[in-house]
Tab-separated table of C-alpha atoms and ligand atoms in Angstrom:
chain	number	residue	atom	x	y	z
S	1	MET	CA	0.000	0.000	0.000
S	2	ASN	CA	1.296	3.413	-0.881
S	3	VAL	CA	0.792	5.648	2.113
S	4	ILE	CA	2.035	9.221	1.979
S	5	THR	CA	3.634	9.831	5.340
S	6	GLN	CA	5.771	12.855	4.778
S	7	LYS	CA	4.608	16.402	4.221
S	8	THR	CA	6.103	17.736	1.016
S	9	GLY	CA	6.767	21.240	-0.182
S	10	TRP	CA	6.699	22.604	-3.712
S	11	ILE	CA	7.210	25.677	-5.870
S	12	GLU	CA	4.399	27.098	-8.007
S	13	ILE	CA	4.857	30.044	-10.370
S	14	ILE	CA	2.327	32.415	-11.864
S	15	CYS	CA	3.951	34.219	-14.806
S	16	GLY	CA	2.967	36.317	-17.814
S	17	GLY	CA	3.087	39.921	-18.994
S	18	MET	CA	1.771	42.994	-17.220
S	19	PHE	CA	-2.037	43.100	-16.749
S	20	SER	CA	-2.295	39.319	-17.243
S	21	GLY	CA	-3.724	38.856	-13.742
S	22	LYS	CA	-0.673	37.553	-11.858
S	23	SER	CA	-1.357	39.596	-8.718
S	24	GLU	CA	-5.061	38.710	-8.779
S	25	GLU	CA	-4.194	35.018	-9.020
S	26	LEU	CA	-1.596	35.315	-6.235
S	27	ILE	CA	-4.196	37.037	-4.042
S	28	ARG	CA	-6.785	34.335	-4.860
S	29	ARG	CA	-4.402	31.520	-3.933
S	30	ALA	CA	-3.270	33.327	-0.779
S	31	ARG	CA	-6.866	33.837	0.383
S	32	ARG	CA	-7.646	30.145	-0.086
S	33	THR	CA	-4.907	29.216	2.411
S	34	GLN	CA	-7.059	30.836	5.102
S	35	TYR	CA	-9.690	28.139	4.598
S	36	ALA	CA	-7.010	25.521	5.143
S	37	GLN	CA	-5.964	27.416	8.276
S	38	GLN	CA	-2.430	27.670	7.047
S	39	LYS	CA	-0.074	30.405	8.055
S	40	ILE	CA	1.051	32.461	5.058
S	41	GLN	CA	3.594	35.256	4.661
S	42	VAL	CA	3.495	37.406	1.522
S	43	PHE	CA	6.551	39.380	0.403
S	44	LYS	CA	7.070	42.001	-2.262
S	45	PRO	CA	10.149	43.995	-3.305
S	46	SER	CA	10.414	47.554	-2.023
S	47	ILE	CA	11.157	48.699	-5.577
S	48	ASP	CA	7.499	48.119	-6.397
S	49	ASN	CA	5.677	50.664	-4.271
S	50	ARG	CA	3.368	51.762	-7.104
S	51	TYR	CA	0.176	51.511	-5.098
S	52	SER	CA	0.983	50.694	-1.511
S	53	ASP	CA	3.800	49.766	0.864
S	54	GLU	CA	1.777	47.316	2.899
S	55	TYR	CA	-0.323	45.514	0.324
S	56	VAL	CA	-0.034	43.584	-2.885
S	57	VAL	CA	-2.529	45.483	-5.053
S	58	SER	CA	-3.734	44.266	-8.446
S	59	HIS	CA	-4.617	46.536	-11.363
S	60	SER	CA	-8.222	45.741	-10.508
S	61	GLN	CA	-7.660	46.972	-6.923
S	62	MET	CA	-7.724	43.620	-5.142
S	63	LYS	CA	-5.551	43.900	-2.011
S	64	LEU	CA	-3.552	41.566	0.229
S	65	PRO	CA	-1.369	42.498	3.224
S	66	SER	CA	2.319	42.004	2.437
S	67	ILE	CA	5.793	42.522	3.857
S	68	LEU	CA	8.022	44.913	1.948
S	69	VAL	CA	11.629	43.694	1.568
S	70	ALA	CA	14.777	45.054	-0.083
S	71	ASP	CA	16.343	41.730	-1.096
S	72	THR	CA	16.384	37.938	-0.664
S	73	LYS	CA	18.388	38.227	2.550
S	74	GLU	CA	15.559	40.172	4.108
S	75	ILE	CA	12.974	37.562	3.093
S	76	ARG	CA	15.133	34.881	4.694
S	77	ALA	CA	15.401	36.909	7.918
S	78	LYS	CA	11.648	37.551	8.102
S	79	ILE	CA	10.298	34.049	7.473
S	80	GLU	CA	8.788	32.678	10.661
S	81	GLU	CA	9.321	29.037	11.496
S	82	ASP	CA	5.660	28.089	11.704
S	83	THR	CA	4.820	29.633	8.304
S	84	GLN	CA	3.513	26.984	5.921
S	85	VAL	CA	3.048	29.055	2.759
S	86	ILE	CA	5.437	31.699	1.427
S	87	ALA	CA	4.302	33.947	-1.423
S	88	ILE	CA	6.488	36.409	-3.314
S	89	ASP	CA	5.034	38.931	-5.774
S	90	GLU	CA	7.138	40.616	-8.512
S	91	VAL	CA	9.780	37.929	-7.999
S	92	GLN	CA	11.589	38.975	-11.213
S	93	PHE	CA	12.996	41.968	-9.288
S	94	PHE	CA	14.889	39.806	-6.776
S	95	ASP	CA	18.568	38.871	-6.951
S	96	GLU	CA	19.744	35.393	-8.013
S	97	ASP	CA	19.893	34.281	-4.344
S	98	VAL	CA	16.113	33.912	-4.432
S	99	ILE	CA	16.614	30.715	-6.491
S	100	GLU	CA	18.473	28.974	-3.672
S	101	LEU	CA	16.075	30.282	-1.033
S	102	VAL	CA	12.895	28.995	-2.684
S	103	GLY	CA	14.570	25.619	-3.321
S	104	GLU	CA	15.480	25.336	0.358
S	105	LEU	CA	11.984	26.330	1.441
S	106	ALA	CA	10.323	23.743	-0.795
S	107	ASP	CA	12.804	21.064	0.310
S	108	GLY	CA	11.949	22.001	3.894
S	109	GLY	CA	8.254	21.261	3.336
S	110	LYS	CA	6.932	24.755	2.564
S	111	ARG	CA	4.553	25.667	-0.232
S	112	VAL	CA	6.112	28.500	-2.242
S	113	ILE	CA	3.944	30.657	-4.520
S	114	LEU	CA	5.804	33.029	-6.859
S	115	ALA	CA	4.351	35.622	-9.217
S	116	GLY	CA	6.442	37.513	-11.739
S	117	LEU	CA	7.033	38.840	-15.231
S	118	ASP	CA	8.627	36.158	-17.379
S	119	MET	CA	9.825	38.740	-19.941
S	120	ASP	CA	10.957	42.343	-19.822
S	121	TYR	CA	9.727	45.109	-22.172
S	122	MET	CA	12.140	43.850	-24.865
S	123	GLY	CA	10.680	40.349	-24.720
S	124	LYS	CA	13.839	39.010	-23.002
S	125	PRO	CA	13.737	36.674	-19.948
S	126	PHE	CA	13.570	38.707	-16.742
S	127	GLY	CA	16.172	38.295	-13.922
S	128	PRO	CA	15.935	34.971	-12.057
S	129	MET	CA	12.712	33.896	-13.852
S	130	PRO	CA	14.195	31.391	-16.340
S	131	HIS	CA	15.902	29.480	-13.523
S	132	LEU	CA	12.848	29.665	-11.273
S	133	LEU	CA	10.625	28.354	-14.067
S	134	ALA	CA	13.033	25.449	-14.567
S	135	ILE	CA	12.955	24.368	-10.917
S	136	ALA	CA	9.225	24.999	-10.333
S	137	ASP	CA	6.834	22.110	-9.801
S	138	TYR	CA	3.799	23.921	-11.219
S	139	ILE	CA	3.668	26.766	-13.735
S	140	THR	CA	0.709	28.926	-14.731
S	141	LYS	CA	1.327	31.266	-17.648
S	142	LEU	CA	-1.367	33.914	-17.959
S	143	GLN	CA	-2.215	36.131	-20.931
S	144	ALA	CA	-3.552	39.668	-20.858
S	145	ILE	CA	-5.596	41.093	-23.747
S	146	CYS	CA	-3.706	42.961	-26.461
S	147	VAL	CA	-4.916	46.569	-26.393
S	148	LYS	CA	-4.285	46.902	-30.150
S	149	CYS	CA	-6.021	43.844	-31.564
S	150	GLY	CA	-7.792	41.912	-28.797
S	151	ASN	CA	-5.707	38.745	-29.113
S	152	PRO	CA	-4.088	37.108	-26.074
S	153	ALA	CA	-1.115	39.251	-24.981
S	154	GLY	CA	2.071	37.751	-23.606
S	155	ARG	CA	4.226	40.840	-24.068
S	156	THR	CA	4.530	44.145	-22.245
S	157	GLN	CA	4.874	47.279	-24.375
S	158	ARG	CA	6.800	50.161	-22.813
S	159	LEU	CA	5.408	53.465	-24.019
S	160	SER	CA	8.311	55.621	-22.817
S	161	HIS	CA	11.793	55.702	-24.371
S	162	ASP	CA	13.705	54.649	-21.221
S	163	LYS	CA	16.325	51.995	-21.876
S	164	GLU	CA	16.815	50.516	-18.370
S	165	GLN	CA	15.412	47.039	-17.801
S	166	ILE	CA	13.629	48.192	-14.645
S	167	VAL	CA	11.360	51.243	-14.892
S	168	VAL	CA	8.535	50.925	-12.392
S	169	GLY	CA	5.140	52.045	-13.662
S	170	ALA	CA	1.652	50.856	-14.500
S	171	ASP	CA	-0.757	51.845	-17.267
S	172	ASN	CA	0.981	55.225	-17.531
S	173	ILE	CA	3.974	53.653	-19.320
S	174	TYR	CA	3.060	50.049	-20.072
S	175	GLU	CA	0.383	48.225	-22.008
S	176	ALA	CA	-0.371	44.626	-22.883
S	177	ARG	CA	0.443	43.591	-26.461
S	178	CYS	CA	0.485	40.353	-28.410
S	179	ARG	CA	3.549	39.119	-30.295
S	180	ASN	CA	2.419	40.818	-33.521
S	181	CYS	CA	1.632	44.197	-31.994
S	182	HIS	CA	4.641	44.367	-29.657
S	183	GLU	CA	7.244	46.852	-30.882
S	184	ILE	CA	10.767	47.524	-29.695
S	185	ILE	CA	11.010	51.322	-29.731
S	186	ASP	CA	14.441	53.004	-29.990
G	1	LIG	P1	-0.489	41.655	-13.244
G	1	LIG	O1	-0.121	41.357	-11.807
G	1	LIG	O2	-0.262	40.478	-14.166
G	1	LIG	O3	0.119	42.923	-13.794
G	1	LIG	P2	-3.077	42.299	-12.134
G	1	LIG	O4	-3.552	41.053	-11.416
G	1	LIG	O5	-2.492	43.403	-11.313
G	1	LIG	O6	-2.074	41.856	-13.311
G	1	LIG	O7	-4.299	42.952	-12.960
G	1	LIG	C1	-5.146	42.216	-13.806
G	1	LIG	C2	-6.332	43.091	-14.144
G	1	LIG	O8	-5.897	44.181	-14.930
G	1	LIG	C3	-7.424	42.465	-14.970
G	1	LIG	O9	-8.319	41.673	-14.222
G	1	LIG	C4	-8.132	43.681	-15.540
G	1	LIG	O10	-9.044	44.197	-14.591
G	1	LIG	C5	-7.006	44.719	-15.656
G	1	LIG	N1	-6.544	44.993	-17.017
G	1	LIG	C6	-6.158	46.205	-17.471
G	1	LIG	N2	-5.731	46.155	-18.744
G	1	LIG	C7	-5.845	44.861	-19.143
G	1	LIG	C8	-5.549	44.157	-20.368
G	1	LIG	N3	-5.061	44.778	-21.424
G	1	LIG	N4	-5.776	42.828	-20.409
G	1	LIG	C9	-6.286	42.191	-19.328
G	1	LIG	N5	-6.587	42.803	-18.148
G	1	LIG	C10	-6.366	44.115	-18.037
G	2	LIG	ZN1	-2.171	42.498	-30.889
């Protein structure tokens, strides 16, 4: 008889372009842990203070209390021992150390939920995302709606001419575009 005796952890990732619903989905999954009476901690990078310091906020104004952190080291320091579920929003902004941390957490029996942009505004893989996607147990890739043509949109169009990979903004400088409508502007 196959009896599962040991509690196992895992890594699940919600990825996609901007406006695809990653934060909404993270919030939905986080809320469901309450019904299971599991202790959850939600982290987000301090770089992303577009709407609020204390909440993950979706573009549709759904909200979830969160802990603002500067880097992976700070997540590690703030995880409490009895936490069963660890969620990280905007995980593409974290340093490479986040890869080792989430692996350790999952190996230690925790459920890890990550949400992040898989590609930057150029359509290139974003920060630690390729590695995280490789080691994840479950992946959900969401699509927004292309504002030009109405097709599913996997890309994020930057409307300003900034060249840095990280320029924090919302619908003031970004919009969802499909592969055909996405343009690299010089
Ligand atoms: P993400 O975290 O992926 O940027 P959010 O969860 O914050 O996405 O927001 C998703 C919400 O954004 C949608 O439910 C919808 O209300 C809104 N939205 C605005 N523009 C678009 C778009 N072009 N396609 C889909 N949803 C959009
Ligand atoms: Zn399009």
